[in-house]
């Protein structure tokens, strides 16, 4: 079966009318200067000779960053590129910024209105201009220039929230791991493998989405001596994350307790109908999520750097 998977990308490349195959791809090579900026996952959605670029943050921008710098979204898809190809070599022919908000707070921090362009956009464009393109057996491709190789793994854009939530749980960042997680996650997601691990990530992603929503609420109306209505709105938006974190903690303390019983207890303590609408579908996944967090804690407690075990198996044995 795996041999068949390896043949499919080769057939697609052989039949292409343009240099890059249509679909979603995630950069698996460090190209950003993380001494000057925060790490990002960089995703390309290729449609013919048009590419929509998404920059994915590892942690949600807080309410202050959202309010003061207009950096509010973890998944910023506001860069659109067009390219041409001649004799197997790429050239970026057009670039447009299609969103008014920002992919980072770099412009405000540096006082340079072009900081986002210099720190995020230009490193990608440099890896594309003059690049030779080669497909690979995993369904991705490699861009080769005098700067070296930039490798891309196949991944639909909807997989990004699961990956950013996973990275936030580990406490690492893509540069520390050398993006070793990207090819692994690509295979797990593309071939629908590791269902237990995927369900754990769904819990983490739901909690992260609640945090993002809460930060947006906090940015709408800045607190005034702790009396702003936005404080209550932000707390309500974050409530599902709070409930999920409480449930995972209690499951670690009493793993034999049925997760629905734990959620019932938490619902009586702090639940609301809106929060339970988010939490209830995730109840079957809570034991997997709690178990994964416990594995991470064990590794940290042993003083073992996370890079080696995560690069060997990002699921930590839960790919079943």
mmCIF file of C-alpha atoms in Angstrom:
data_model
loop_
_atom_site.group_PDB
_atom_site.id
_atom_site.type_symbol
_atom_site.label_atom_id
_atom_site.label_comp_id
_atom_site.label_asym_id
_atom_site.label_seq_id
_atom_site.Cartn_x
_atom_site.Cartn_y
_atom_site.Cartn_z
ATOM 1 C CA UNK A 1 0.000 0.000 0.000
ATOM 2 C CA UNK A 2 2.791 2.423 0.863
ATOM 3 C CA UNK A 3 4.386 1.752 -2.532
ATOM 4 C CA UNK A 4 1.131 2.954 -4.113
ATOM 5 C CA UNK A 5 1.243 6.171 -2.037
ATOM 6 C CA UNK A 6 4.772 6.802 -3.306
ATOM 7 C CA UNK A 7 3.696 6.348 -6.951
ATOM 8 C CA UNK A 8 0.830 8.852 -6.766
ATOM 9 C CA UNK A 9 3.009 12.001 -6.282
ATOM 10 C CA UNK A 10 5.292 10.936 -9.126
ATOM 11 C CA UNK A 11 2.306 10.614 -11.468
ATOM 12 C CA UNK A 12 1.026 14.052 -10.412
ATOM 13 C CA UNK A 13 4.384 15.675 -11.081
ATOM 14 C CA UNK A 14 4.651 14.017 -14.480
ATOM 15 C CA UNK A 15 1.269 15.479 -15.519
ATOM 16 C CA UNK A 16 1.739 19.034 -14.199
ATOM 17 C CA UNK A 17 1.289 22.045 -16.480
ATOM 18 C CA UNK A 18 3.066 24.367 -14.018
ATOM 19 C CA UNK A 19 6.095 24.121 -11.756
ATOM 20 C CA UNK A 20 4.422 23.546 -8.403
ATOM 21 C CA UNK A 21 1.620 21.020 -7.820
ATOM 22 C CA UNK A 22 -1.737 22.355 -6.656
ATOM 23 C CA UNK A 23 -2.554 21.795 -3.001
ATOM 24 C CA UNK A 24 -1.382 22.720 0.501
ATOM 25 C CA UNK A 25 2.265 22.467 1.573
ATOM 26 C CA UNK A 26 4.106 23.273 4.811
ATOM 27 C CA UNK A 27 7.703 24.450 4.932
ATOM 28 C CA UNK A 28 9.915 21.921 6.698
ATOM 29 C CA UNK A 29 13.155 23.960 6.632
ATOM 30 C CA UNK A 30 14.106 26.866 8.940
ATOM 31 C CA UNK A 31 14.429 30.058 6.860
ATOM 32 C CA UNK A 32 13.488 32.852 9.310
ATOM 33 C CA UNK A 33 15.980 34.746 11.465
ATOM 34 C CA UNK A 34 14.538 33.856 14.862
ATOM 35 C CA UNK A 35 17.071 36.073 16.627
ATOM 36 C CA UNK A 36 15.070 38.975 15.220
ATOM 37 C CA UNK A 37 11.574 37.527 15.091
ATOM 38 C CA UNK A 38 9.343 34.830 16.495
ATOM 39 C CA UNK A 39 9.180 31.444 14.749
ATOM 40 C CA UNK A 40 6.360 30.666 12.348
ATOM 41 C CA UNK A 41 5.077 27.752 10.358
ATOM 42 C CA UNK A 42 4.833 28.835 6.712
ATOM 43 C CA UNK A 43 2.103 27.247 4.613
ATOM 44 C CA UNK A 44 1.642 27.542 0.847
ATOM 45 C CA UNK A 45 -1.708 26.978 -0.820
ATOM 46 C CA UNK A 46 -0.870 26.526 -4.494
ATOM 47 C CA UNK A 47 -3.523 27.115 -7.148
ATOM 48 C CA UNK A 48 -1.924 27.144 -10.584
ATOM 49 C CA UNK A 49 0.619 29.961 -10.576
ATOM 50 C CA UNK A 50 -0.984 31.695 -7.569
ATOM 51 C CA UNK A 51 0.174 30.979 -4.013
ATOM 52 C CA UNK A 52 -1.608 32.050 -0.821
ATOM 53 C CA UNK A 53 0.884 32.140 2.046
ATOM 54 C CA UNK A 54 -0.207 31.566 5.642
ATOM 55 C CA UNK A 55 2.080 32.425 8.552
ATOM 56 C CA UNK A 56 1.075 30.384 11.600
ATOM 57 C CA UNK A 57 2.091 31.562 15.076
ATOM 58 C CA UNK A 58 2.991 29.077 17.796
ATOM 59 C CA UNK A 59 1.145 30.873 20.589
ATOM 60 C CA UNK A 60 -1.868 33.205 20.397
ATOM 61 C CA UNK A 61 -1.163 36.955 20.330
ATOM 62 C CA UNK A 62 -2.317 38.429 23.599
ATOM 63 C CA UNK A 63 -4.976 41.099 23.971
ATOM 64 C CA UNK A 64 -2.404 43.907 24.222
ATOM 65 C CA UNK A 65 -0.665 42.877 20.996
ATOM 66 C CA UNK A 66 -4.018 42.609 19.258
ATOM 67 C CA UNK A 67 -5.190 46.000 20.475
ATOM 68 C CA UNK A 68 -1.932 47.937 20.049
ATOM 69 C CA UNK A 69 -0.294 46.339 16.992
ATOM 70 C CA UNK A 70 -3.235 44.847 15.048
ATOM 71 C CA UNK A 71 -1.657 41.401 15.357
ATOM 72 C CA UNK A 72 -4.649 39.299 16.400
ATOM 73 C CA UNK A 73 -4.711 36.120 14.335
ATOM 74 C CA UNK A 74 -2.536 33.026 14.761
ATOM 75 C CA UNK A 75 -3.154 32.035 11.139
ATOM 76 C CA UNK A 76 -2.431 35.041 8.935
ATOM 77 C CA UNK A 77 -3.075 34.301 5.250
ATOM 78 C CA UNK A 78 -2.620 37.787 3.833
ATOM 79 C CA UNK A 79 0.310 37.299 1.431
ATOM 80 C CA UNK A 80 -0.543 36.314 -2.146
ATOM 81 C CA UNK A 81 2.199 35.550 -4.657
ATOM 82 C CA UNK A 82 2.214 34.842 -8.353
ATOM 83 C CA UNK A 83 5.097 33.070 -10.016
ATOM 84 C CA UNK A 84 6.340 32.050 -13.417
ATOM 85 C CA UNK A 85 8.591 29.197 -14.467
ATOM 86 C CA UNK A 86 11.131 29.029 -17.260
ATOM 87 C CA UNK A 87 13.538 26.181 -17.926
ATOM 88 C CA UNK A 88 12.682 24.665 -14.543
ATOM 89 C CA UNK A 89 13.461 27.882 -12.609
ATOM 90 C CA UNK A 90 10.922 29.850 -10.545
ATOM 91 C CA UNK A 91 10.472 33.610 -10.444
ATOM 92 C CA UNK A 92 8.050 35.527 -8.219
ATOM 93 C CA UNK A 93 6.325 37.958 -10.564
ATOM 94 C CA UNK A 94 3.836 39.619 -8.235
ATOM 95 C CA UNK A 95 3.103 39.977 -4.536
ATOM 96 C CA UNK A 96 0.108 41.458 -2.769
ATOM 97 C CA UNK A 97 -0.873 41.891 0.860
ATOM 98 C CA UNK A 98 -4.593 41.130 1.062
ATOM 99 C CA UNK A 99 -5.294 41.770 4.762
ATOM 100 C CA UNK A 100 -5.241 45.001 6.766
ATOM 101 C CA UNK A 101 -4.180 43.350 10.018
ATOM 102 C CA UNK A 102 -0.629 42.177 10.724
ATOM 103 C CA UNK A 103 1.141 38.778 10.810
ATOM 104 C CA UNK A 104 3.211 39.840 13.832
ATOM 105 C CA UNK A 105 3.951 42.748 16.149
ATOM 106 C CA UNK A 106 7.362 43.311 14.528
ATOM 107 C CA UNK A 107 6.392 46.593 12.847
ATOM 108 C CA UNK A 108 5.387 48.170 16.161
ATOM 109 C CA UNK A 109 8.271 46.699 18.171
ATOM 110 C CA UNK A 110 10.943 47.857 15.738
ATOM 111 C CA UNK A 111 9.335 51.112 14.683
ATOM 112 C CA UNK A 112 9.883 49.968 11.094
ATOM 113 C CA UNK A 113 6.673 49.800 9.016
ATOM 114 C CA UNK A 114 8.387 47.334 6.650
ATOM 115 C CA UNK A 115 9.552 44.909 9.368
ATOM 116 C CA UNK A 116 6.992 42.203 8.510
ATOM 117 C CA UNK A 117 8.060 42.326 4.886
ATOM 118 C CA UNK A 118 11.771 42.070 5.747
ATOM 119 C CA UNK A 119 11.473 39.417 8.462
ATOM 120 C CA UNK A 120 8.691 37.187 7.106
ATOM 121 C CA UNK A 121 7.960 37.821 3.432
ATOM 122 C CA UNK A 122 11.423 38.340 1.945
ATOM 123 C CA UNK A 123 13.015 35.124 3.339
ATOM 124 C CA UNK A 124 10.353 33.053 1.550
ATOM 125 C CA UNK A 125 10.554 35.035 -1.688
ATOM 126 C CA UNK A 126 14.359 34.686 -1.723
ATOM 127 C CA UNK A 127 13.937 30.905 -1.478
ATOM 128 C CA UNK A 128 11.564 30.968 -4.449
ATOM 129 C CA UNK A 129 13.323 33.326 -6.853
ATOM 130 C CA UNK A 130 15.737 31.371 -9.027
ATOM 131 C CA UNK A 131 14.760 28.079 -7.403
ATOM 132 C CA UNK A 132 14.892 24.726 -9.127
ATOM 133 C CA UNK A 133 11.919 22.538 -8.223
ATOM 134 C CA UNK A 134 12.010 18.811 -7.541
ATOM 135 C CA UNK A 135 9.166 16.621 -6.315
ATOM 136 C CA UNK A 136 9.624 13.915 -3.703
ATOM 137 C CA UNK A 137 8.088 10.538 -2.962
ATOM 138 C CA UNK A 138 6.152 11.888 0.042
ATOM 139 C CA UNK A 139 4.095 14.190 -2.183
ATOM 140 C CA UNK A 140 5.934 17.403 -1.394
ATOM 141 C CA UNK A 141 8.670 19.293 -3.186
ATOM 142 C CA UNK A 142 12.071 20.906 -2.680
ATOM 143 C CA UNK A 143 13.194 24.352 -3.825
ATOM 144 C CA UNK A 144 16.943 24.602 -4.391
ATOM 145 C CA UNK A 145 18.824 27.911 -4.691
ATOM 146 C CA UNK A 146 22.287 29.140 -3.814
ATOM 147 C CA UNK A 147 20.916 29.598 -0.282
ATOM 148 C CA UNK A 148 20.352 25.839 -0.013
ATOM 149 C CA UNK A 149 17.281 23.632 -0.034
ATOM 150 C CA UNK A 150 13.828 24.524 1.250
ATOM 151 C CA UNK A 151 11.685 21.420 1.683
ATOM 152 C CA UNK A 152 7.886 21.395 1.717
ATOM 153 C CA UNK A 153 5.624 18.600 2.957
ATOM 154 C CA UNK A 154 1.991 18.166 1.881
ATOM 155 C CA UNK A 155 -0.540 19.436 4.418
ATOM 156 C CA UNK A 156 -4.006 20.966 4.006
ATOM 157 C CA UNK A 157 -4.336 24.355 5.676
ATOM 158 C CA UNK A 158 -6.967 22.984 8.061
ATOM 159 C CA UNK A 159 -4.241 20.878 9.681
ATOM 160 C CA UNK A 160 -2.391 23.961 10.939
ATOM 161 C CA UNK A 161 -4.435 24.530 14.144
ATOM 162 C CA UNK A 162 -3.688 20.962 15.277
ATOM 163 C CA UNK A 163 0.031 21.423 14.670
ATOM 164 C CA UNK A 164 0.311 24.822 16.366
ATOM 165 C CA UNK A 165 -1.644 23.472 19.352
ATOM 166 C CA UNK A 166 0.737 20.500 19.555
ATOM 167 C CA UNK A 167 3.795 22.762 19.446
ATOM 168 C CA UNK A 168 2.363 24.997 22.174
ATOM 169 C CA UNK A 169 1.846 21.933 24.395
ATOM 170 C CA UNK A 170 5.439 20.786 23.952
ATOM 171 C CA UNK A 171 6.847 24.187 24.883
ATOM 172 C CA UNK A 172 9.353 23.900 22.044
ATOM 173 C CA UNK A 173 9.392 25.803 18.761
ATOM 174 C CA UNK A 174 9.963 24.717 15.156
ATOM 175 C CA UNK A 175 13.528 26.048 15.013
ATOM 176 C CA UNK A 176 14.533 24.104 18.130
ATOM 177 C CA UNK A 177 13.228 20.958 16.493
ATOM 178 C CA UNK A 178 14.607 21.815 13.074
ATOM 179 C CA UNK A 179 11.044 21.364 11.762
ATOM 180 C CA UNK A 180 11.413 17.598 12.198
ATOM 181 C CA UNK A 181 7.740 17.555 13.183
ATOM 182 C CA UNK A 182 6.533 18.710 9.760
ATOM 183 C CA UNK A 183 7.241 15.547 7.707
ATOM 184 C CA UNK A 184 5.916 13.417 10.571
ATOM 185 C CA UNK A 185 2.707 15.400 10.906
ATOM 186 C CA UNK A 186 2.274 15.500 7.146
ATOM 187 C CA UNK A 187 2.260 11.715 6.984
ATOM 188 C CA UNK A 188 -0.048 11.344 9.988
ATOM 189 C CA UNK A 189 -2.516 13.876 8.632
ATOM 190 C CA UNK A 190 -2.361 13.011 4.946
ATOM 191 C CA UNK A 191 -2.856 9.286 5.466
ATOM 192 C CA UNK A 192 -5.247 9.711 8.419
ATOM 193 C CA UNK A 193 -2.942 7.769 10.739
ATOM 194 C CA UNK A 194 -2.435 8.023 14.509
ATOM 195 C CA UNK A 195 -6.099 8.561 15.342
ATOM 196 C CA UNK A 196 -5.531 8.536 19.129
ATOM 197 C CA UNK A 197 -2.867 11.222 18.759
ATOM 198 C CA UNK A 198 -5.080 13.225 16.408
ATOM 199 C CA UNK A 199 -7.922 13.179 18.946
ATOM 200 C CA UNK A 200 -5.553 14.483 21.623
ATOM 201 C CA UNK A 201 -4.578 17.333 19.314
ATOM 202 C CA UNK A 202 -8.241 18.190 18.806
ATOM 203 C CA UNK A 203 -8.523 18.819 22.557
ATOM 204 C CA UNK A 204 -5.417 21.025 22.552
ATOM 205 C CA UNK A 205 -6.648 22.917 19.469
ATOM 206 C CA UNK A 206 -10.063 23.579 21.017
ATOM 207 C CA UNK A 207 -8.411 24.993 24.133
ATOM 208 C CA UNK A 208 -6.117 27.139 22.014
ATOM 209 C CA UNK A 209 -9.050 28.429 19.935
ATOM 210 C CA UNK A 210 -10.799 29.481 23.145
ATOM 211 C CA UNK A 211 -7.672 31.364 24.222
ATOM 212 C CA UNK A 212 -7.538 33.168 20.861
ATOM 213 C CA UNK A 213 -11.197 34.146 21.181
ATOM 214 C CA UNK A 214 -10.633 35.388 24.729
ATOM 215 C CA UNK A 215 -7.675 37.525 23.676
ATOM 216 C CA UNK A 216 -9.750 39.062 20.905
ATOM 217 C CA UNK A 217 -12.477 39.867 23.422
ATOM 218 C CA UNK A 218 -9.931 41.488 25.696
ATOM 219 C CA UNK A 219 -8.676 43.611 22.813
ATOM 220 C CA UNK A 220 -12.088 44.984 21.877
ATOM 221 C CA UNK A 221 -12.366 47.088 25.033
ATOM 222 C CA UNK A 222 -9.271 47.601 27.199
ATOM 223 C CA UNK A 223 -9.820 46.959 30.915
ATOM 224 C CA UNK A 224 -10.407 50.054 33.035
ATOM 225 C CA UNK A 225 -9.402 49.339 36.622
ATOM 226 C CA UNK A 226 -10.675 45.804 36.221
ATOM 227 C CA UNK A 227 -14.258 46.913 35.642
ATOM 228 C CA UNK A 228 -14.537 46.593 31.866
ATOM 229 C CA UNK A 229 -17.205 44.298 30.475
ATOM 230 C CA UNK A 230 -14.491 42.866 28.209
ATOM 231 C CA UNK A 231 -13.031 41.079 31.236
ATOM 232 C CA UNK A 232 -16.233 39.103 31.672
ATOM 233 C CA UNK A 233 -16.500 38.456 27.932
ATOM 234 C CA UNK A 234 -12.912 37.239 27.757
ATOM 235 C CA UNK A 235 -13.454 34.925 30.720
ATOM 236 C CA UNK A 236 -16.525 33.452 29.056
ATOM 237 C CA UNK A 237 -14.654 32.920 25.797
ATOM 238 C CA UNK A 238 -11.818 31.174 27.649
ATOM 239 C CA UNK A 239 -14.150 29.004 29.771
ATOM 240 C CA UNK A 240 -13.953 25.923 27.437
ATOM 241 C CA UNK A 241 -10.151 25.987 27.682
ATOM 242 C CA UNK A 242 -10.343 26.216 31.462
ATOM 243 C CA UNK A 243 -12.725 23.274 31.635
ATOM 244 C CA UNK A 244 -10.580 21.134 29.318
ATOM 245 C CA UNK A 245 -7.423 21.886 31.301
ATOM 246 C CA UNK A 246 -9.184 21.039 34.566
ATOM 247 C CA UNK A 247 -10.444 17.766 33.098
ATOM 248 C CA UNK A 248 -6.996 16.699 31.875
ATOM 249 C CA UNK A 249 -5.456 17.513 35.248
ATOM 250 C CA UNK A 250 -8.081 15.507 37.131
ATOM 251 C CA UNK A 251 -7.704 12.589 34.719
ATOM 252 C CA UNK A 252 -3.992 12.499 35.461
ATOM 253 C CA UNK A 253 -4.730 12.396 39.183
ATOM 254 C CA UNK A 254 -7.450 9.735 38.814
ATOM 255 C CA UNK A 255 -7.045 8.032 35.413
ATOM 256 C CA UNK A 256 -9.569 5.344 36.316
ATOM 257 C CA UNK A 257 -12.384 7.922 36.574
ATOM 258 C CA UNK A 258 -14.620 8.030 33.482
ATOM 259 C CA UNK A 259 -14.028 11.304 31.632
ATOM 260 C CA UNK A 260 -17.747 12.035 31.324
ATOM 261 C CA UNK A 261 -18.009 11.865 35.114
ATOM 262 C CA UNK A 262 -15.168 14.360 35.458
ATOM 263 C CA UNK A 263 -16.796 16.719 32.958
ATOM 264 C CA UNK A 264 -20.110 16.440 34.818
ATOM 265 C CA UNK A 265 -18.342 17.528 38.007
ATOM 266 C CA UNK A 266 -16.642 20.465 36.265
ATOM 267 C CA UNK A 267 -19.899 21.436 34.569
ATOM 268 C CA UNK A 268 -21.589 21.710 37.964
ATOM 269 C CA UNK A 269 -18.697 23.861 39.211
ATOM 270 C CA UNK A 270 -18.132 26.307 36.343
ATOM 271 C CA UNK A 271 -19.950 25.020 33.242
ATOM 272 C CA UNK A 272 -22.235 26.956 30.951
ATOM 273 C CA UNK A 273 -24.300 25.713 27.991
ATOM 274 C CA UNK A 274 -22.012 27.484 25.510
ATOM 275 C CA UNK A 275 -18.871 26.015 27.043
ATOM 276 C CA UNK A 276 -20.365 22.545 27.233
ATOM 277 C CA UNK A 277 -21.214 22.736 23.529
ATOM 278 C CA UNK A 278 -17.470 22.939 22.883
ATOM 279 C CA UNK A 279 -16.366 20.457 25.552
ATOM 280 C CA UNK A 280 -18.917 17.653 25.163
ATOM 281 C CA UNK A 281 -17.780 16.351 21.727
ATOM 282 C CA UNK A 282 -14.222 16.137 23.074
ATOM 283 C CA UNK A 283 -14.994 13.971 26.119
ATOM 284 C CA UNK A 284 -13.903 10.687 24.436
ATOM 285 C CA UNK A 285 -10.564 12.294 23.490
ATOM 286 C CA UNK A 286 -9.741 13.614 26.968
ATOM 287 C CA UNK A 287 -7.922 10.443 28.172
ATOM 288 C CA UNK A 288 -5.606 10.602 25.124
ATOM 289 C CA UNK A 289 -4.905 14.289 25.663
ATOM 290 C CA UNK A 290 -4.249 13.786 29.379
ATOM 291 C CA UNK A 291 -1.955 10.840 28.650
ATOM 292 C CA UNK A 292 0.058 12.865 26.122
ATOM 293 C CA UNK A 293 0.517 15.752 28.565
ATOM 294 C CA UNK A 294 1.661 13.216 31.178
ATOM 295 C CA UNK A 295 4.274 11.833 28.771
ATOM 296 C CA UNK A 296 5.609 15.340 28.167
ATOM 297 C CA UNK A 297 5.822 15.987 31.918
ATOM 298 C CA UNK A 298 7.726 12.729 32.443
ATOM 299 C CA UNK A 299 10.297 13.689 29.807
ATOM 300 C CA UNK A 300 10.747 17.158 31.299
ATOM 301 C CA UNK A 301 11.006 15.781 34.841
ATOM 302 C CA UNK A 302 13.812 13.476 33.724
ATOM 303 C CA UNK A 303 15.725 16.474 32.406
ATOM 304 C CA UNK A 304 15.726 15.044 28.897
ATOM 305 C CA UNK A 305 15.720 17.576 26.050
ATOM 306 C CA UNK A 306 12.496 17.243 24.088
ATOM 307 C CA UNK A 307 14.145 17.463 20.675
ATOM 308 C CA UNK A 308 15.330 13.859 20.403
ATOM 309 C CA UNK A 309 12.144 12.024 21.503
ATOM 310 C CA UNK A 310 9.849 14.347 19.535
ATOM 311 C CA UNK A 311 11.950 14.135 16.382
ATOM 312 C CA UNK A 312 11.984 10.364 16.731
ATOM 313 C CA UNK A 313 8.217 10.173 17.271
ATOM 314 C CA UNK A 314 6.129 13.284 17.829
ATOM 315 C CA UNK A 315 3.232 11.098 18.998
ATOM 316 C CA UNK A 316 5.377 9.620 21.839
ATOM 317 C CA UNK A 317 4.039 6.177 21.056
ATOM 318 C CA UNK A 318 0.403 7.221 20.591
ATOM 319 C CA UNK A 319 0.242 6.739 16.811
ATOM 320 C CA UNK A 320 -2.356 3.967 17.033
#
